[in-house]
């Protein structure tokens, strides 16, 4: 997530030390979990999503966002947090302008994604597809089998929105060998995966499998037939998709692209996808293999930190304590402009291609955002600002060029100390990863 | 430092020609170069060969304005001859005597409309033949959801299709134009956050109106650092600052100074960038706030007035290029004919669209008026849409940019063969542009990104 002051002296500054610290994070089974008791349970969030109080859901979203950012600040390296963000983006959801959805998006990440980030991909897939946030975002909550009990009675039918995205985005990937008929059949298999209405209150807004909405019959997806059944029919289909070789390839490609290089080679993708297949989607094993991948630590720093990650790296570099998060209003400084949490409208998530983030518009906005951020919050970070000239060696020992260090010193002396800090955060060594 | 410092090496003409002929490999190569050109920014658009001696002022300009929130078309333009109007609107019916006529005194009853009086500048454009209205129009999806209908409008899809498509039709348009087409060469501009309509595989120039930086000399020091250590960041930041400079510089136009609304800043900046010789030729920007559920009369009056001023600023700021400009202003849906319980209106269907620009055959209201009597409304509540927004877009793309019908029906607006382009929107369909597009009449294979690109490339190996 970005270095913290003193980190190098605690961990050692060699590449091996960094890799060991990442591997060690993976060994903590709790590493991905947010256990803040102030956050409501999944059941409570679901209830809030149908018993709507606009102020309450907006407050809840803020609570979820702050808890997430606070969690980013804690670990020394933050590799697991990076994995959480990767998976959250893989299963992107958006409010679609429905205030009620705001109660669900943070919860989905917290209760359907985080518990499986060091677990199994099939479990994560099945948890996400049963979370009201995903079901409502992609309309499966209203999808009804045309020959189901209620479908026949109400003359209603299914939509293929979620089924298409499961195949295209979440599992096999584009050109993953599925047909339009596979999409339709999967859509029929998951009819009845819906969300409770506001009553009865003890289950309001929660996931529900409604057998009266479920299309009867056996259906084939990718040449595998799934026998007539209830929810287990869909769970079996998701299990098959999660373990499919094309899914392994797709996930491996995305992981290498995100963590290592804009242009993954087929050797890199093949190596990682073999681990995924061999371990049946054990994401801890896959993450470990990613850390050991050739080029993972030696690839030149060519990718730019996306704005949200950049804002987090800045916060960590400023020694921000988790308790301070609610006193920083990131959006108004534009420091994460274009990359707000749960701000991506389309189900493909924020693009990972470097060009999307490294361009004329974004660079100018970063420059201005850094001005605003440092001016607005200078008093909160007074002690870091006072030490600005020592910070480059503290944060990035041996990694900052003399030219960049000189630029920090020049800005600090000729403009202001906080301008020196801004120069550090805008330096190529800090912007890239 | 001169602006020429950040022009990239030209892409070989051989690659461009091969790409124009549809050679897959060179298209991929060109695409990567396109991204580099994008990185290089604004002035690097000069890398591609322009049509010989074409005066850039003659090239068409297109601005798409997304009026987000659902504009109440019945409050913008009132049917003067519809006997059901007053009853349908109740307390928010407008006093027709105070409105601006959109017809000649001798026009026969039937197609006569009256314009809200907070649009005086649009009205004078209309009267001078440089603006038109389209009435009873809506995107094909009629489910009254902001997000769904805005998505439908920008993705350019038929109604009822799921939201799977993640690219916008304006971006797909850029992808199917031949690489030598001046519109493709100039590129597209996003103003503010990336709207879906411009999202996709084709590179887009971004400009976001923001405050100026506050620390003197800081920009120069940072540029100096980038110049010495990171040429890519140097190119991007230089280009970003240059774009920002052009967007905010006044070049002898008779525009007011002083406190501008954010809308004025955005419209003026878009105009200046579209006017620039090497600038983009297409732009999209968003105007928010039209969701008038409460106290509509007050809210919409100030919205219309702000929009009117900004649009007129655009006309002045774009200068001589105005004569080759079309501005299309559209919204995701109209609003209920009847007033709701809080002196506003709720989400509906049919509404208006605005057309302005020197290239517009103005002074007309294009409509097939469906009527406001209860039986003529959808579910006794919403104005029907007798024109599909895609018809309006198609008409503009066909006549302003010379885009072939086959592309309009497939790549740009998928599965829309049955949606006819609106005719007679513009003064003179551009023959130059039609010629510039000769190479592009057949649908091309879409370019791939991410896993699709990886799979395509590894399949070859």
PDB file of N, CA and C in Angstrom, chain A residues 273-356:
ATOM      1  N   UNK A 273      -1.660 -19.600 -13.505  1.00  0.00           N
ATOM      2  CA  UNK A 273      -2.928 -20.308 -13.688  1.00  0.00           C
ATOM      3  C   UNK A 273      -2.774 -21.782 -13.318  1.00  0.00           C
ATOM      4  N   UNK A 274      -1.546 -22.322 -13.470  1.00  0.00           N
ATOM      5  CA  UNK A 274      -1.332 -23.714 -13.027  1.00  0.00           C
ATOM      6  C   UNK A 274      -1.513 -23.841 -11.516  1.00  0.00           C
ATOM      7  N   UNK A 275      -1.002 -22.854 -10.787  1.00  0.00           N
ATOM      8  CA  UNK A 275      -1.177 -22.883  -9.329  1.00  0.00           C
ATOM      9  C   UNK A 275      -2.658 -22.788  -8.980  1.00  0.00           C
ATOM     10  N   UNK A 276      -3.354 -21.904  -9.665  1.00  0.00           N
ATOM     11  CA  UNK A 276      -4.796 -21.731  -9.414  1.00  0.00           C
ATOM     12  C   UNK A 276      -5.525 -23.052  -9.642  1.00  0.00           C
ATOM     13  N   UNK A 277      -5.215 -23.728 -10.747  1.00  0.00           N
ATOM     14  CA  UNK A 277      -5.912 -24.972 -11.075  1.00  0.00           C
ATOM     15  C   UNK A 277      -5.532 -26.086 -10.086  1.00  0.00           C
ATOM     16  N   UNK A 278      -4.230 -26.208  -9.827  1.00  0.00           N
ATOM     17  CA  UNK A 278      -3.761 -27.289  -8.951  1.00  0.00           C
ATOM     18  C   UNK A 278      -4.366 -27.177  -7.562  1.00  0.00           C
ATOM     19  N   UNK A 279      -4.512 -25.943  -7.058  1.00  0.00           N
ATOM     20  CA  UNK A 279      -5.018 -25.764  -5.698  1.00  0.00           C
ATOM     21  C   UNK A 279      -6.530 -25.543  -5.671  1.00  0.00           C
ATOM     22  N   UNK A 280      -7.182 -25.713  -6.811  1.00  0.00           N
ATOM     23  CA  UNK A 280      -8.628 -25.466  -6.923  1.00  0.00           C
ATOM     24  C   UNK A 280      -8.988 -24.071  -6.428  1.00  0.00           C
ATOM     25  N   UNK A 281      -8.201 -23.112  -6.867  1.00  0.00           N
ATOM     26  CA  UNK A 281      -8.520 -21.719  -6.573  1.00  0.00           C
ATOM     27  C   UNK A 281      -8.192 -21.301  -5.153  1.00  0.00           C
ATOM     28  N   UNK A 282      -7.124 -21.856  -4.582  1.00  0.00           N
ATOM     29  CA  UNK A 282      -6.691 -21.421  -3.244  1.00  0.00           C
ATOM     30  C   UNK A 282      -5.974 -20.072  -3.392  1.00  0.00           C
ATOM     31  N   UNK A 283      -6.627 -19.027  -2.940  1.00  0.00           N
ATOM     32  CA  UNK A 283      -6.136 -17.681  -3.253  1.00  0.00           C
ATOM     33  C   UNK A 283      -4.909 -17.300  -2.433  1.00  0.00           C
ATOM     34  N   UNK A 284      -4.708 -17.947  -1.296  1.00  0.00           N
ATOM     35  CA  UNK A 284      -3.477 -17.712  -0.543  1.00  0.00           C
ATOM     36  C   UNK A 284      -2.286 -18.300  -1.313  1.00  0.00           C
ATOM     37  N   UNK A 285      -2.471 -19.508  -1.820  1.00  0.00           N
ATOM     38  CA  UNK A 285      -1.402 -20.131  -2.609  1.00  0.00           C
ATOM     39  C   UNK A 285      -1.114 -19.297  -3.861  1.00  0.00           C
ATOM     40  N   UNK A 286      -2.176 -18.847  -4.509  1.00  0.00           N
ATOM     41  CA  UNK A 286      -2.013 -18.060  -5.727  1.00  0.00           C
ATOM     42  C   UNK A 286      -1.272 -16.757  -5.415  1.00  0.00           C
ATOM     43  N   UNK A 287      -1.636 -16.119  -4.305  1.00  0.00           N
ATOM     44  CA  UNK A 287      -0.956 -14.868  -3.930  1.00  0.00           C
ATOM     45  C   UNK A 287       0.514 -15.119  -3.638  1.00  0.00           C
ATOM     46  N   UNK A 288       0.798 -16.228  -2.970  1.00  0.00           N
ATOM     47  CA  UNK A 288       2.191 -16.574  -2.683  1.00  0.00           C
ATOM     48  C   UNK A 288       2.978 -16.797  -3.967  1.00  0.00           C
ATOM     49  N   UNK A 289       2.347 -17.488  -4.914  1.00  0.00           N
ATOM     50  CA  UNK A 289       3.019 -17.736  -6.192  1.00  0.00           C
ATOM     51  C   UNK A 289       3.258 -16.429  -6.946  1.00  0.00           C
ATOM     52  N   UNK A 290       2.317 -15.524  -6.811  1.00  0.00           N
ATOM     53  CA  UNK A 290       2.477 -14.214  -7.449  1.00  0.00           C
ATOM     54  C   UNK A 290       3.707 -13.504  -6.904  1.00  0.00           C
ATOM     55  N   UNK A 291       3.909 -13.605  -5.587  1.00  0.00           N
ATOM     56  CA  UNK A 291       5.080 -12.954  -4.970  1.00  0.00           C
ATOM     57  C   UNK A 291       6.380 -13.584  -5.444  1.00  0.00           C
ATOM     58  N   UNK A 292       6.325 -14.895  -5.764  1.00  0.00           N
ATOM     59  CA  UNK A 292       7.549 -15.566  -6.176  1.00  0.00           C
ATOM     60  C   UNK A 292       7.781 -15.520  -7.668  1.00  0.00           C
ATOM     61  N   UNK A 293       6.885 -14.865  -8.376  1.00  0.00           N
ATOM     62  CA  UNK A 293       6.955 -14.880  -9.837  1.00  0.00           C
ATOM     63  C   UNK A 293       8.184 -14.142 -10.353  1.00  0.00           C
ATOM     64  N   UNK A 294       8.754 -14.679 -11.411  1.00  0.00           N
ATOM     65  CA  UNK A 294       9.913 -14.011 -11.995  1.00  0.00           C
ATOM     66  C   UNK A 294       9.465 -12.639 -12.494  1.00  0.00           C
ATOM     67  N   UNK A 295      10.223 -11.659 -12.172  1.00  0.00           N
ATOM     68  CA  UNK A 295       9.896 -10.305 -12.615  1.00  0.00           C
ATOM     69  C   UNK A 295       9.051  -9.536 -11.622  1.00  0.00           C
ATOM     70  N   UNK A 296       8.477 -10.242 -10.622  1.00  0.00           N
ATOM     71  CA  UNK A 296       7.579  -9.532  -9.709  1.00  0.00           C
ATOM     72  C   UNK A 296       8.309  -8.446  -8.928  1.00  0.00           C
ATOM     73  N   UNK A 297       9.586  -8.692  -8.643  1.00  0.00           N
ATOM     74  CA  UNK A 297      10.309  -7.724  -7.816  1.00  0.00           C
ATOM     75  C   UNK A 297      11.336  -6.944  -8.612  1.00  0.00           C
ATOM     76  N   UNK A 298      11.608  -7.401  -9.823  1.00  0.00           N
ATOM     77  CA  UNK A 298      12.655  -6.734 -10.590  1.00  0.00           C
ATOM     78  C   UNK A 298      12.096  -5.914 -11.741  1.00  0.00           C
ATOM     79  N   UNK A 299      10.797  -6.087 -12.053  1.00  0.00           N
ATOM     80  CA  UNK A 299      10.223  -5.305 -13.144  1.00  0.00           C
ATOM     81  C   UNK A 299      10.409  -3.825 -12.844  1.00  0.00           C
ATOM     82  N   UNK A 300      10.772  -3.051 -13.842  1.00  0.00           N
ATOM     83  CA  UNK A 300      10.952  -1.618 -13.592  1.00  0.00           C
ATOM     84  C   UNK A 300       9.637  -0.978 -13.164  1.00  0.00           C
ATOM     85  N   UNK A 301       9.758   0.085 -12.389  1.00  0.00           N
ATOM     86  CA  UNK A 301       8.550   0.742 -11.887  1.00  0.00           C
ATOM     87  C   UNK A 301       7.934   1.583 -13.000  1.00  0.00           C
ATOM     88  N   UNK A 302       7.117   0.943 -13.811  1.00  0.00           N
ATOM     89  CA  UNK A 302       6.542   1.683 -14.929  1.00  0.00           C
ATOM     90  C   UNK A 302       5.061   1.978 -14.716  1.00  0.00           C
ATOM     91  N   UNK A 303       4.400   1.211 -13.863  1.00  0.00           N
ATOM     92  CA  UNK A 303       2.973   1.438 -13.681  1.00  0.00           C
ATOM     93  C   UNK A 303       2.747   2.577 -12.692  1.00  0.00           C
ATOM     94  N   UNK A 304       1.690   3.337 -12.945  1.00  0.00           N
ATOM     95  CA  UNK A 304       1.419   4.447 -12.053  1.00  0.00           C
ATOM     96  C   UNK A 304       0.457   3.977 -10.961  1.00  0.00           C
ATOM     97  N   UNK A 305       0.638   4.510  -9.765  1.00  0.00           N
ATOM     98  CA  UNK A 305      -0.325   4.195  -8.709  1.00  0.00           C
ATOM     99  C   UNK A 305      -1.664   4.813  -9.074  1.00  0.00           C
ATOM    100  N   UNK A 306      -2.707   4.011  -9.040  1.00  0.00           N
ATOM    101  CA  UNK A 306      -4.030   4.566  -9.313  1.00  0.00           C
ATOM    102  C   UNK A 306      -4.396   5.544  -8.190  1.00  0.00           C
ATOM    103  N   UNK A 307      -5.257   6.525  -8.494  1.00  0.00           N
ATOM    104  CA  UNK A 307      -5.447   7.621  -7.531  1.00  0.00           C
ATOM    105  C   UNK A 307      -5.816   7.178  -6.112  1.00  0.00           C
ATOM    106  N   UNK A 308      -6.668   6.189  -5.991  1.00  0.00           N
ATOM    107  CA  UNK A 308      -7.037   5.742  -4.642  1.00  0.00           C
ATOM    108  C   UNK A 308      -5.807   5.195  -3.914  1.00  0.00           C
ATOM    109  N   UNK A 309      -5.035   4.381  -4.599  1.00  0.00           N
ATOM    110  CA  UNK A 309      -3.839   3.810  -3.978  1.00  0.00           C
ATOM    111  C   UNK A 309      -2.801   4.888  -3.692  1.00  0.00           C
ATOM    112  N   UNK A 310      -2.754   5.859  -4.556  1.00  0.00           N
ATOM    113  CA  UNK A 310      -1.838   6.979  -4.335  1.00  0.00           C
ATOM    114  C   UNK A 310      -2.247   7.736  -3.073  1.00  0.00           C
ATOM    115  N   UNK A 311      -3.541   7.998  -2.934  1.00  0.00           N
ATOM    116  CA  UNK A 311      -4.031   8.694  -1.738  1.00  0.00           C
ATOM    117  C   UNK A 311      -3.701   7.895  -0.479  1.00  0.00           C
ATOM    118  N   UNK A 312      -3.800   6.568  -0.570  1.00  0.00           N
ATOM    119  CA  UNK A 312      -3.470   5.736   0.589  1.00  0.00           C
ATOM    120  C   UNK A 312      -1.965   5.768   0.865  1.00  0.00           C
ATOM    121  N   UNK A 313      -1.171   5.726  -0.206  1.00  0.00           N
ATOM    122  CA  UNK A 313       0.277   5.776  -0.019  1.00  0.00           C
ATOM    123  C   UNK A 313       0.677   7.104   0.634  1.00  0.00           C
ATOM    124  N   UNK A 314       0.033   8.191   0.209  1.00  0.00           N
ATOM    125  CA  UNK A 314       0.305   9.503   0.817  1.00  0.00           C
ATOM    126  C   UNK A 314      -0.068   9.466   2.301  1.00  0.00           C
ATOM    127  N   UNK A 315      -1.223   8.900   2.593  1.00  0.00           N
ATOM    128  CA  UNK A 315      -1.688   8.856   3.989  1.00  0.00           C
ATOM    129  C   UNK A 315      -0.730   8.057   4.858  1.00  0.00           C
ATOM    130  N   UNK A 316      -0.246   6.932   4.327  1.00  0.00           N
ATOM    131  CA  UNK A 316       0.684   6.105   5.092  1.00  0.00           C
ATOM    132  C   UNK A 316       2.021   6.805   5.262  1.00  0.00           C
ATOM    133  N   UNK A 317       2.459   7.477   4.220  1.00  0.00           N
ATOM    134  CA  UNK A 317       3.724   8.193   4.307  1.00  0.00           C
ATOM    135  C   UNK A 317       3.644   9.318   5.334  1.00  0.00           C
ATOM    136  N   UNK A 318       2.443   9.843   5.535  1.00  0.00           N
ATOM    137  CA  UNK A 318       2.255  10.916   6.504  1.00  0.00           C
ATOM    138  C   UNK A 318       2.042  10.375   7.919  1.00  0.00           C
ATOM    139  N   UNK A 319       2.255   9.066   8.102  1.00  0.00           N
ATOM    140  CA  UNK A 319       2.062   8.432   9.411  1.00  0.00           C
ATOM    141  C   UNK A 319       0.653   8.621   9.956  1.00  0.00           C
ATOM    142  N   UNK A 320      -0.305   8.618   9.068  1.00  0.00           N
ATOM    143  CA  UNK A 320      -1.669   8.858   9.519  1.00  0.00           C
ATOM    144  C   UNK A 320      -2.152   7.687  10.372  1.00  0.00           C
ATOM    145  N   UNK A 321      -2.749   8.013  11.513  1.00  0.00           N
ATOM    146  CA  UNK A 321      -3.290   6.979  12.389  1.00  0.00           C
ATOM    147  C   UNK A 321      -4.705   6.626  11.920  1.00  0.00           C
ATOM    148  N   UNK A 322      -5.107   5.361  12.123  1.00  0.00           N
ATOM    149  CA  UNK A 322      -6.472   4.984  11.715  1.00  0.00           C
ATOM    150  C   UNK A 322      -7.541   5.905  12.302  1.00  0.00           C
ATOM    151  N   UNK A 323      -7.313   6.370  13.533  1.00  0.00           N
ATOM    152  CA  UNK A 323      -8.310   7.230  14.174  1.00  0.00           C
ATOM    153  C   UNK A 323      -8.474   8.586  13.505  1.00  0.00           C
ATOM    154  N   UNK A 324      -7.545   8.935  12.629  1.00  0.00           N
ATOM    155  CA  UNK A 324      -7.633  10.252  11.971  1.00  0.00           C
ATOM    156  C   UNK A 324      -8.479  10.238  10.709  1.00  0.00           C
ATOM    157  N   UNK A 325      -8.835   9.028  10.245  1.00  0.00           N
ATOM    158  CA  UNK A 325      -9.448   8.916   8.927  1.00  0.00           C
ATOM    159  C   UNK A 325     -10.695   9.785   8.780  1.00  0.00           C
ATOM    160  N   UNK A 326     -11.502   9.811   9.845  1.00  0.00           N
ATOM    161  CA  UNK A 326     -12.762  10.564   9.694  1.00  0.00           C
ATOM    162  C   UNK A 326     -12.556  12.070   9.710  1.00  0.00           C
ATOM    163  N   UNK A 327     -11.298  12.516   9.895  1.00  0.00           N
ATOM    164  CA  UNK A 327     -11.072  13.963   9.840  1.00  0.00           C
ATOM    165  C   UNK A 327     -10.454  14.410   8.512  1.00  0.00           C
ATOM    166  N   UNK A 328     -10.262  13.447   7.608  1.00  0.00           N
ATOM    167  CA  UNK A 328      -9.733  13.788   6.284  1.00  0.00           C
ATOM    168  C   UNK A 328     -10.848  13.567   5.270  1.00  0.00           C
ATOM    169  N   UNK A 329     -11.169  14.571   4.500  1.00  0.00           N
ATOM    170  CA  UNK A 329     -12.199  14.416   3.468  1.00  0.00           C
ATOM    171  C   UNK A 329     -11.501  14.354   2.110  1.00  0.00           C
ATOM    172  N   UNK A 330     -11.209  13.130   1.704  1.00  0.00           N
ATOM    173  CA  UNK A 330     -10.438  12.942   0.477  1.00  0.00           C
ATOM    174  C   UNK A 330     -11.111  13.514  -0.772  1.00  0.00           C
ATOM    175  N   UNK A 331     -12.434  13.238  -0.988  1.00  0.00           N
ATOM    176  CA  UNK A 331     -13.019  13.664  -2.274  1.00  0.00           C
ATOM    177  C   UNK A 331     -12.868  15.151  -2.549  1.00  0.00           C
ATOM    178  N   UNK A 332     -13.000  15.995  -1.511  1.00  0.00           N
ATOM    179  CA  UNK A 332     -12.974  17.428  -1.790  1.00  0.00           C
ATOM    180  C   UNK A 332     -11.576  17.912  -2.177  1.00  0.00           C
ATOM    181  N   UNK A 333     -10.546  17.120  -1.890  1.00  0.00           N
ATOM    182  CA  UNK A 333      -9.209  17.520  -2.326  1.00  0.00           C
ATOM    183  C   UNK A 333      -8.896  16.999  -3.728  1.00  0.00           C
ATOM    184  N   UNK A 334      -9.753  16.143  -4.258  1.00  0.00           N
ATOM    185  CA  UNK A 334      -9.582  15.490  -5.564  1.00  0.00           C
ATOM    186  C   UNK A 334      -8.393  14.541  -5.581  1.00  0.00           C
ATOM    187  N   UNK A 335      -7.867  14.172  -4.449  1.00  0.00           N
ATOM    188  CA  UNK A 335      -6.657  13.350  -4.451  1.00  0.00           C
ATOM    189  C   UNK A 335      -6.945  11.947  -4.982  1.00  0.00           C
ATOM    190  N   UNK A 336      -8.203  11.490  -4.884  1.00  0.00           N
ATOM    191  CA  UNK A 336      -8.540  10.196  -5.499  1.00  0.00           C
ATOM    192  C   UNK A 336      -9.532  10.392  -6.641  1.00  0.00           C
ATOM    193  N   UNK A 337      -9.425  11.516  -7.315  1.00  0.00           N
ATOM    194  CA  UNK A 337     -10.360  11.892  -8.384  1.00  0.00           C
ATOM    195  C   UNK A 337     -10.480  10.781  -9.430  1.00  0.00           C
ATOM    196  N   UNK A 338     -11.711  10.449  -9.772  1.00  0.00           N
ATOM    197  CA  UNK A 338     -11.949   9.450 -10.809  1.00  0.00           C
ATOM    198  C   UNK A 338     -11.804   8.020 -10.328  1.00  0.00           C
ATOM    199  N   UNK A 339     -11.529   7.836  -9.052  1.00  0.00           N
ATOM    200  CA  UNK A 339     -11.202   6.501  -8.556  1.00  0.00           C
ATOM    201  C   UNK A 339     -11.798   6.288  -7.156  1.00  0.00           C
ATOM    202  N   UNK A 340     -12.939   6.927  -6.902  1.00  0.00           N
ATOM    203  CA  UNK A 340     -13.549   6.837  -5.580  1.00  0.00           C
ATOM    204  C   UNK A 340     -13.983   5.408  -5.266  1.00  0.00           C
ATOM    205  N   UNK A 341     -13.964   5.050  -3.984  1.00  0.00           N
ATOM    206  CA  UNK A 341     -14.452   3.718  -3.615  1.00  0.00           C
ATOM    207  C   UNK A 341     -15.919   3.556  -4.032  1.00  0.00           C
ATOM    208  N   UNK A 342     -16.243   2.447  -4.637  1.00  0.00           N
ATOM    209  CA  UNK A 342     -17.595   2.143  -5.104  1.00  0.00           C
ATOM    210  C   UNK A 342     -18.129   3.237  -6.037  1.00  0.00           C
ATOM    211  N   UNK A 343     -17.239   3.812  -6.813  1.00  0.00           N
ATOM    212  CA  UNK A 343     -17.642   4.873  -7.727  1.00  0.00           C
ATOM    213  C   UNK A 343     -17.668   4.445  -9.186  1.00  0.00           C
ATOM    214  N   UNK A 344     -17.300   3.212  -9.482  1.00  0.00           N
ATOM    215  CA  UNK A 344     -17.275   2.759 -10.866  1.00  0.00           C
ATOM    216  C   UNK A 344     -18.655   2.221 -11.249  1.00  0.00           C
ATOM    217  N   UNK A 345     -19.226   2.807 -12.301  1.00  0.00           N
ATOM    218  CA  UNK A 345     -20.618   2.475 -12.628  1.00  0.00           C
ATOM    219  C   UNK A 345     -20.769   1.111 -13.274  1.00  0.00           C
ATOM    220  N   UNK A 346     -19.803   0.708 -14.098  1.00  0.00           N
ATOM    221  CA  UNK A 346     -19.999  -0.495 -14.896  1.00  0.00           C
ATOM    222  C   UNK A 346     -19.382  -1.713 -14.192  1.00  0.00           C
ATOM    223  N   UNK A 347     -19.929  -2.923 -14.482  1.00  0.00           N
ATOM    224  CA  UNK A 347     -19.530  -4.105 -13.712  1.00  0.00           C
ATOM    225  C   UNK A 347     -18.104  -4.576 -13.979  1.00  0.00           C
ATOM    226  N   UNK A 348     -17.430  -4.003 -14.971  1.00  0.00           N
ATOM    227  CA  UNK A 348     -16.058  -4.426 -15.256  1.00  0.00           C
ATOM    228  C   UNK A 348     -15.050  -3.862 -14.250  1.00  0.00           C
ATOM    229  N   UNK A 349     -15.479  -2.970 -13.371  1.00  0.00           N
ATOM    230  CA  UNK A 349     -14.541  -2.394 -12.408  1.00  0.00           C
ATOM    231  C   UNK A 349     -13.645  -1.352 -13.055  1.00  0.00           C
ATOM    232  N   UNK A 350     -12.845  -0.681 -12.242  1.00  0.00           N
ATOM    233  CA  UNK A 350     -11.916   0.314 -12.790  1.00  0.00           C
ATOM    234  C   UNK A 350     -10.905  -0.377 -13.699  1.00  0.00           C
ATOM    235  N   UNK A 351     -10.592   0.211 -14.840  1.00  0.00           N
ATOM    236  CA  UNK A 351      -9.605  -0.412 -15.739  1.00  0.00           C
ATOM    237  C   UNK A 351      -8.243  -0.507 -15.064  1.00  0.00           C
ATOM    238  N   UNK A 352      -7.525  -1.546 -15.427  1.00  0.00           N
ATOM    239  CA  UNK A 352      -6.191  -1.716 -14.859  1.00  0.00           C
ATOM    240  C   UNK A 352      -5.105  -1.229 -15.807  1.00  0.00           C
ATOM    241  N   UNK A 353      -5.486  -0.919 -17.035  1.00  0.00           N
ATOM    242  CA  UNK A 353      -4.476  -0.483 -18.007  1.00  0.00           C
ATOM    243  C   UNK A 353      -3.906   0.863 -17.579  1.00  0.00           C
ATOM    244  N   UNK A 354      -2.607   0.961 -17.694  1.00  0.00           N
ATOM    245  CA  UNK A 354      -1.912   2.136 -17.203  1.00  0.00           C
ATOM    246  C   UNK A 354      -2.380   3.436 -17.874  1.00  0.00           C
ATOM    247  N   UNK A 355      -2.682   3.358 -19.190  1.00  0.00           N
ATOM    248  CA  UNK A 355      -3.008   4.584 -19.919  1.00  0.00           C
ATOM    249  C   UNK A 355      -4.228   5.283 -19.346  1.00  0.00           C
ATOM    250  N   UNK A 356      -5.118   4.470 -18.726  1.00  0.00           N
ATOM    251  CA  UNK A 356      -6.348   5.056 -18.205  1.00  0.00           C
ATOM    252  C   UNK A 356      -6.040   6.048 -17.087  1.00  0.00           C
TER     253      UNK A 356
END
